[in-house]
Coordinates of C-alpha atoms and ligand atoms in Angstrom, one line a residue:
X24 CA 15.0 3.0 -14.8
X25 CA 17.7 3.3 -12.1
X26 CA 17.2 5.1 -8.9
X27 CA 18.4 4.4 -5.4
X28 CA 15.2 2.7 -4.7
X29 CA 16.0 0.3 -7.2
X30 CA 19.6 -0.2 -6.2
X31 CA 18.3 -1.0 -2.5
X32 CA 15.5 -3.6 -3.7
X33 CA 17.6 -5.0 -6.8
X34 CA 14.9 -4.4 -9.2
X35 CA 14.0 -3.4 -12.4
X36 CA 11.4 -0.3 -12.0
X37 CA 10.7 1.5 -9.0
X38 CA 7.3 0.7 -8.2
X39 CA 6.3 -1.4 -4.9
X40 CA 2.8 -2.7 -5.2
X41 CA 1.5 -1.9 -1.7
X42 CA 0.4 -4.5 0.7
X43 CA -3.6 -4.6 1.0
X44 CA -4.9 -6.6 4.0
X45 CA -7.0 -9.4 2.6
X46 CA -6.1 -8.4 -0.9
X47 CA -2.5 -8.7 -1.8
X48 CA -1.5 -12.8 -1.7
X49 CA 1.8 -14.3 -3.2
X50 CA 0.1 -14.5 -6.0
X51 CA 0.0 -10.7 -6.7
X52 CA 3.2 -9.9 -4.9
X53 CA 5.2 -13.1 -7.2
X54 CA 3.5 -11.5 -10.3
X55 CA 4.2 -7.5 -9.7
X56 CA 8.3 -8.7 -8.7
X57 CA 8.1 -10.7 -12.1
X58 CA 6.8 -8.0 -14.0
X59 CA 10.4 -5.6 -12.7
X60 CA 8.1 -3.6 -9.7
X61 CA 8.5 -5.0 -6.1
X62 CA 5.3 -6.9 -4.9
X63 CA 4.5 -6.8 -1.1
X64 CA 2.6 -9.9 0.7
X65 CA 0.0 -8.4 3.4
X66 CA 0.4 -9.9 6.4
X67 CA -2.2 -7.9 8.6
X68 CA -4.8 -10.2 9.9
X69 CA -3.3 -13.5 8.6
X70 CA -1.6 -15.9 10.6
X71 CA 2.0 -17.2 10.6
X72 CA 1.2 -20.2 8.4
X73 CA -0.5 -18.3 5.8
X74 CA 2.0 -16.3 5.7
X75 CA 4.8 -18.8 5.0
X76 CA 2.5 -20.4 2.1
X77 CA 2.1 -17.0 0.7
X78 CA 5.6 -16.7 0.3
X79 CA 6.4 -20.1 -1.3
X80 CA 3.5 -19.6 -3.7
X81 CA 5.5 -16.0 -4.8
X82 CA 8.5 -17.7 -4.5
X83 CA 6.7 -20.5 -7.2
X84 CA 6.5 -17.7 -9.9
X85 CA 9.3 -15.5 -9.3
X86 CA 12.5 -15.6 -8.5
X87 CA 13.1 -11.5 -8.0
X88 CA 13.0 -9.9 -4.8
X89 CA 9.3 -9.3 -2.7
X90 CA 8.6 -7.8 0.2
X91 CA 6.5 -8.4 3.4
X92 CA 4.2 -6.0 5.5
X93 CA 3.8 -6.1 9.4
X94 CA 0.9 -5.1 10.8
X95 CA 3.3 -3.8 14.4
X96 CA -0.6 -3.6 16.1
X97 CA -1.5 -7.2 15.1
X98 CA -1.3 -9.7 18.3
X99 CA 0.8 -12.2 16.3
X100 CA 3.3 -9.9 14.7
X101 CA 6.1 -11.5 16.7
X102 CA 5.1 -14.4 15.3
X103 CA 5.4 -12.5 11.7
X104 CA 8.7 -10.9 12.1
X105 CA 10.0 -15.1 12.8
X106 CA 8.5 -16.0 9.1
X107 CA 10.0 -12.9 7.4
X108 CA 13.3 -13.3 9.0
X109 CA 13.2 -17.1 8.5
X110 CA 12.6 -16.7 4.6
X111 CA 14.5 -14.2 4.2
X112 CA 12.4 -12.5 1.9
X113 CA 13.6 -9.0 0.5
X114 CA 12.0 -6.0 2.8
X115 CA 9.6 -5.4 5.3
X116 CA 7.8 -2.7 4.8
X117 CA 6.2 -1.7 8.5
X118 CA 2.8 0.7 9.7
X119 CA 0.7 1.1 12.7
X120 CA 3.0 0.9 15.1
X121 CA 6.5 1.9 16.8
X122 CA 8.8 -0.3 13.7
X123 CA 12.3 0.3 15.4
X124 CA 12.5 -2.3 17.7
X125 CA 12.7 -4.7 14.6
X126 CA 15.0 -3.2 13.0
X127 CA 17.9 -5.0 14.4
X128 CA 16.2 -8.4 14.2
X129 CA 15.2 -8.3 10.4
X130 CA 18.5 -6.7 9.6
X131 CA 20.8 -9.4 11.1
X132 CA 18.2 -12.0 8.9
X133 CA 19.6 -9.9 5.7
X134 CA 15.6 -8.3 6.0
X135 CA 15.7 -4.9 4.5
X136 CA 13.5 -2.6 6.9
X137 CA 10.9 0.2 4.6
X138 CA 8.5 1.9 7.4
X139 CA 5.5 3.5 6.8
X140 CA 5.5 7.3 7.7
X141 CA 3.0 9.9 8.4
X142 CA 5.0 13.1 9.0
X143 CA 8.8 14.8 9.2
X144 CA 9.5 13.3 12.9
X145 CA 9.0 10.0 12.7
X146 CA 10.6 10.2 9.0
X147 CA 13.8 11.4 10.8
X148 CA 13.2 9.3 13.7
X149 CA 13.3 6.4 11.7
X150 CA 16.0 7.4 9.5
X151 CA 18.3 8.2 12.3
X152 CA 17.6 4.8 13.5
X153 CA 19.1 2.7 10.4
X154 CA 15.8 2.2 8.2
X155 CA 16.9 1.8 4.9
X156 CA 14.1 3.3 3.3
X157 CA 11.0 5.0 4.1
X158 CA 7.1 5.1 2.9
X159 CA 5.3 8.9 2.8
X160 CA 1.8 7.5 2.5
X161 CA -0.9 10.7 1.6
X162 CA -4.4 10.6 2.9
X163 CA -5.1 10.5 -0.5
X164 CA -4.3 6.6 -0.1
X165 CA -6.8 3.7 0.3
X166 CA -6.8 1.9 3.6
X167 CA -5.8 3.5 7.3
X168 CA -4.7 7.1 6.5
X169 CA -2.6 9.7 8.0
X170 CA -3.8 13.7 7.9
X171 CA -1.3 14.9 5.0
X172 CA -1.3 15.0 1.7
X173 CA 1.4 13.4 -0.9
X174 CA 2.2 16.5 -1.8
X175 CA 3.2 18.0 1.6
X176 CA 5.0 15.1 2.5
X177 CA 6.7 14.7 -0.7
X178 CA 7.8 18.4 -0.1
X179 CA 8.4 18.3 3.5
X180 CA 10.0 14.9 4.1
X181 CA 12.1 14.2 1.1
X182 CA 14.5 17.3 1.8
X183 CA 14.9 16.1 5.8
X184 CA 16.2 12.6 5.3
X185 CA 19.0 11.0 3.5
X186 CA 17.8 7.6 3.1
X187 CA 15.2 7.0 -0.8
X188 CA 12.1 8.0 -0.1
X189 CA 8.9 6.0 -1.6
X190 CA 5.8 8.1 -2.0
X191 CA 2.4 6.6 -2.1
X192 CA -1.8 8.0 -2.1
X193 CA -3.4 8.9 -5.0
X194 CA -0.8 7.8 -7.7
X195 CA -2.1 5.3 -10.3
X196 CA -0.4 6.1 -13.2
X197 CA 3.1 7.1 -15.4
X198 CA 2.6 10.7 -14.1
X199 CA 2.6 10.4 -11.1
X200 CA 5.3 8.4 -11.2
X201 CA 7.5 11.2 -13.0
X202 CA 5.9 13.8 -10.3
X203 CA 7.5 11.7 -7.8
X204 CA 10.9 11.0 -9.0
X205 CA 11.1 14.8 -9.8
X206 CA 10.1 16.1 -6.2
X207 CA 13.2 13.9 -5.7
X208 CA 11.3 10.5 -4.4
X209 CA 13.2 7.5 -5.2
X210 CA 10.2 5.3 -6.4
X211 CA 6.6 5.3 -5.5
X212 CA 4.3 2.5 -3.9
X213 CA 0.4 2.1 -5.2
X214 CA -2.0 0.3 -3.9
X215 CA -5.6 0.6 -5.7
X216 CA -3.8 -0.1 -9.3
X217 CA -3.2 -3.5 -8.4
X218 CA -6.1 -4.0 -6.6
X219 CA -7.9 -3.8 -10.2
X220 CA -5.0 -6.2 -11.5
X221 CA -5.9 -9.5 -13.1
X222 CA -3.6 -11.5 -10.5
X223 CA -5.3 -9.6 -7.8
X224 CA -7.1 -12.7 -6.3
X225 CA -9.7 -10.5 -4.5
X226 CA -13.4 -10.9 -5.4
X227 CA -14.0 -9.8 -9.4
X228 CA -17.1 -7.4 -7.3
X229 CA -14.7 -5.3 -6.0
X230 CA -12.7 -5.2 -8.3
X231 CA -15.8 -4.3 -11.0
X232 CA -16.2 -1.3 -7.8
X233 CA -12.4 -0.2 -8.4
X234 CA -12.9 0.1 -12.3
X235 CA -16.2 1.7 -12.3
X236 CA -15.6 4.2 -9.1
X237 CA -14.4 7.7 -10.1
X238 CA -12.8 10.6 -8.3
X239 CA -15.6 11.6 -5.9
X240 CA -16.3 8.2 -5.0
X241 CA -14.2 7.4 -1.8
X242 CA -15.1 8.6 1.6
X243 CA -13.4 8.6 5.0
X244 CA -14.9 6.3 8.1
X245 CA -12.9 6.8 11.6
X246 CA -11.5 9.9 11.2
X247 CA -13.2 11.4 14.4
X248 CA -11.8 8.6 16.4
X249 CA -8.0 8.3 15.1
X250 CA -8.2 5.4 12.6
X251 CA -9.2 7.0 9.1
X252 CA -9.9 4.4 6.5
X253 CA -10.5 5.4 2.9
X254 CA -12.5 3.7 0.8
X255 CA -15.5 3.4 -2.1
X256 CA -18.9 5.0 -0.5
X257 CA -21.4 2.0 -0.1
X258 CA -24.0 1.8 2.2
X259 CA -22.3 0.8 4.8
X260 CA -20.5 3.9 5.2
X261 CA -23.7 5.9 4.5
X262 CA -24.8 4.4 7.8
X263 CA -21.3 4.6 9.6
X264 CA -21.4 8.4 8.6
X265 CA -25.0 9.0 9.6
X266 CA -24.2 7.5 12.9
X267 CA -20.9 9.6 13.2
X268 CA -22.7 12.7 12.4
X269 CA -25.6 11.5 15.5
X270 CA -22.6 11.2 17.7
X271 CA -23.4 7.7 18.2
X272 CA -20.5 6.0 20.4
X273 CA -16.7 4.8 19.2
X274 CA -18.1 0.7 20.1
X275 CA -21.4 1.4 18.3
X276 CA -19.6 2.6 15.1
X277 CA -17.4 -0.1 15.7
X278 CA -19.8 -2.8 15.0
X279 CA -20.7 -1.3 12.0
X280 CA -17.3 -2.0 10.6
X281 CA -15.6 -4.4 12.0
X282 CA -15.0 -7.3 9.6
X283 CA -15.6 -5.5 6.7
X284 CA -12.0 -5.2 5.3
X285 CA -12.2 -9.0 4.5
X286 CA -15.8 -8.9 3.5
X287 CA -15.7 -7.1 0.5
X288 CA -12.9 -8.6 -1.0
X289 CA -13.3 -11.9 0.1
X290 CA -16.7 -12.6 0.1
X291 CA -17.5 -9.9 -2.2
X292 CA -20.0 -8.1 -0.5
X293 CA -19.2 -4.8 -2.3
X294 CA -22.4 -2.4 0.0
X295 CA -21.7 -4.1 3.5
X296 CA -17.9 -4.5 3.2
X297 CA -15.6 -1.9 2.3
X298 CA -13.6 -1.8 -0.6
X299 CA -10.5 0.2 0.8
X300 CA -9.7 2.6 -2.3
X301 CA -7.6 5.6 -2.7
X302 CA -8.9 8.5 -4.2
X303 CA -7.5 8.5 -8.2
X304 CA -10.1 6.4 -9.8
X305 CA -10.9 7.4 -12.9
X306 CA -7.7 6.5 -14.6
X307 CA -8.5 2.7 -13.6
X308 CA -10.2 1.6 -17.0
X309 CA -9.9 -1.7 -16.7
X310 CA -8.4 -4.8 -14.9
X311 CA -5.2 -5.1 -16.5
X312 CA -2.3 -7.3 -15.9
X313 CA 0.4 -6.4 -13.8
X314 CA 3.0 -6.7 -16.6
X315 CA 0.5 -4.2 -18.4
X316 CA 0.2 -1.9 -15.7
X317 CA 4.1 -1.5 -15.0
X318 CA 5.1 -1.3 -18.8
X319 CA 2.5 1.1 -19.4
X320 CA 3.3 3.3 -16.3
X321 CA 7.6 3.1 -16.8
X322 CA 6.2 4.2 -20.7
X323 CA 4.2 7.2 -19.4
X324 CA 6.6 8.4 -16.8
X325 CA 9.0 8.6 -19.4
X326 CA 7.2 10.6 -21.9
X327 CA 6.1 12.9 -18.8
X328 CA 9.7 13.0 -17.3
X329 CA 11.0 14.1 -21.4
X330 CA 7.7 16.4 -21.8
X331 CA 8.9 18.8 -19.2
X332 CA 12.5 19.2 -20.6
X333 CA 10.6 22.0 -22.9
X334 CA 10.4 24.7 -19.6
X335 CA 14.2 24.6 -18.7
Ligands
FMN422 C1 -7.5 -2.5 0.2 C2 -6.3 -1.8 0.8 C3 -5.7 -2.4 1.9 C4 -4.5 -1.9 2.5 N1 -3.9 -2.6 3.5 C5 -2.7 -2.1 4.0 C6 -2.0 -2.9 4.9 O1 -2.4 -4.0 5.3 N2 -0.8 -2.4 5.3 C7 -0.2 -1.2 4.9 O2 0.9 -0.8 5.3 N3 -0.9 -0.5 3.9 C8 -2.1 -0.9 3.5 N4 -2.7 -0.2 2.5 C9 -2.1 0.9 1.9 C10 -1.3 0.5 0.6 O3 -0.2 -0.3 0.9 C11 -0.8 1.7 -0.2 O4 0.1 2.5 0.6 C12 -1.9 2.6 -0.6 O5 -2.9 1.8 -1.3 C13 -1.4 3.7 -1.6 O6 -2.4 4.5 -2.1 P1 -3.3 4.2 -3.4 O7 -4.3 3.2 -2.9 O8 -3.9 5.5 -3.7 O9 -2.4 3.6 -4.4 C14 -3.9 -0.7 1.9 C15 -4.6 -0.1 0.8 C16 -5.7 -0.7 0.3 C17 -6.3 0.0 -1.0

């Protein structure tokens, strides 16, 4: 599959396996890039050393181009943006946060820049300022959210910028790959799919969560205080939203989640962590290989994108 996403990245397929704090290692990101897809290393909450492991280990089992996320909020991102423009790796994708004072920095290190964008003015904003790509990411998405759907950015974004446009939330599968790619997106990015991945090295209890959740199953904890996170309902988010609903205070709530991004797929605490999940679940059967999941997606998109020739 050629599009201008896979012209920028040099890859095979275009499909970027979304970074996942605490979830997606170079171990994930080396096997998505060998399997044709772009795999991204999540950098949020990890220090600079485990960072520049992360990319050796990917750099051990692939030799075809992988990305890096940058938490902009994390305290050490400084420290981050040094590691990714030292290795050199392939793109920085870039959220929560202002990304365009980096810009100049990873491009002079050969970085190419990818931010992460919740509506039209900062997709133009960042366009205008030399990104050479951008993420739409729809609150259908796991992790921190935005307020729009995939479709209404897909329809409101793509037509304002002239740079490929990667769409992510809520696609899982070779549809919604072809959905993308005909609202004109130039690839998409998934998180949740790999998540369930046998490479994933998160704990097999979330991942189990992943495969057995369906569509109803994620909820929304934050959203009265500005930082949305989507993931599987447990019981800690039972008591974070019976809390919410008392009107308990921002710190109180606080406590009830803090730490529980690493929790559940780390320790595998799957009712007092979170398992950060977007919301199409029921497609994910099974954990499947990323080779499996790309072929089989690239296979489907195809047989969508020659289905629809029929209405013209
Ligand atoms: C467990 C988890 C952790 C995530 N962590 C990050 C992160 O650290 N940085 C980031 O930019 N996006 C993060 N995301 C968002 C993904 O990169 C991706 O955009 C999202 O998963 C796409 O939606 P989907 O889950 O429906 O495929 C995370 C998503 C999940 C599921």
């Amino acid at each position: 599959m050629k599009t201008k996403l896979t012209e920028l990245l040099n890859i095979q397929y275009p499909i970027i396996q979304g970074a996942m704090a605490w979830v997606s290692d170079g171990k994930l990101a080396g096997a998505v890039s060998a399997a044709g897809g772009a795999g991204t290393i999540a950098a949020g909450g990890r220090s600079a050393q485990w960072l520049k492991e992360q990319i050796e280990v990917a750099r051990s089992i692939t030799d075809k181009p992988f990305g890096v996320n940058i938490m902009l909020m994390a305290d050490n991102c400084d420290e981050i943006v040094d590691v990714v423009c030292e290795a050199k790796v392939a793109y920085a994708t870039l959220g929560a946060g202002n990304p365009v004072p980096y810009f100049e920095k990873l491009h002079n290190a050969g970085v190419k820049v990818i931010p992460v964008i919740p509506n039209v003015k900062l997709a133009k904003r960042v366009a205008d300022k030399g990104a050479d790509a951008l993420i739409i990411e729809g609150m259908e998405a796991g992790g921190h959210i935005g307020k729009l759907t995939t479709m209404a950015l897909m329809t409101q974004v793509i037509p304002e910028v002239n740079i490929p446009v990667v769409v992510a939330g809520g696609i899982a599968e070779g549809r919604g790959l072809a959905a993308a790619l005909v609202m004109g997106a130039a690839g998409v990015q998934m998180g949740t799919r790999f998540y369930a991945s046998e490479e994933c090295s998160a704990h097999i209890n979330a991942k189990t969560r992943i495969v057995e959740a369906t569509d109803t199953d994620t909820v929304v904890t934050g959203a009265l205080h500005g930082h949305a996170v989507r993931g599987i309902q447990n019981q800690m988010t039972n008591k974070y939203l019976a809390l919410e609903k008392e009107g308990v205070s921002e710190g109180e709530l606080e406590k009830i989640v803090v730490g529980t991004s690493r929790k559940a797929p780390v320790e595998g605490d799957v009712e007092w962590g979170f398992v950060q999940a977007g919301q199409s679940l029921t497609v994910i059967k099974k954990i499947d290989t990323c080779d499996e999941i790309i072929t089989s997606i690239v296979e489907d998109a195809k047989k969508a994108l020659n289905g629809v020739q029929q209405y013209i």
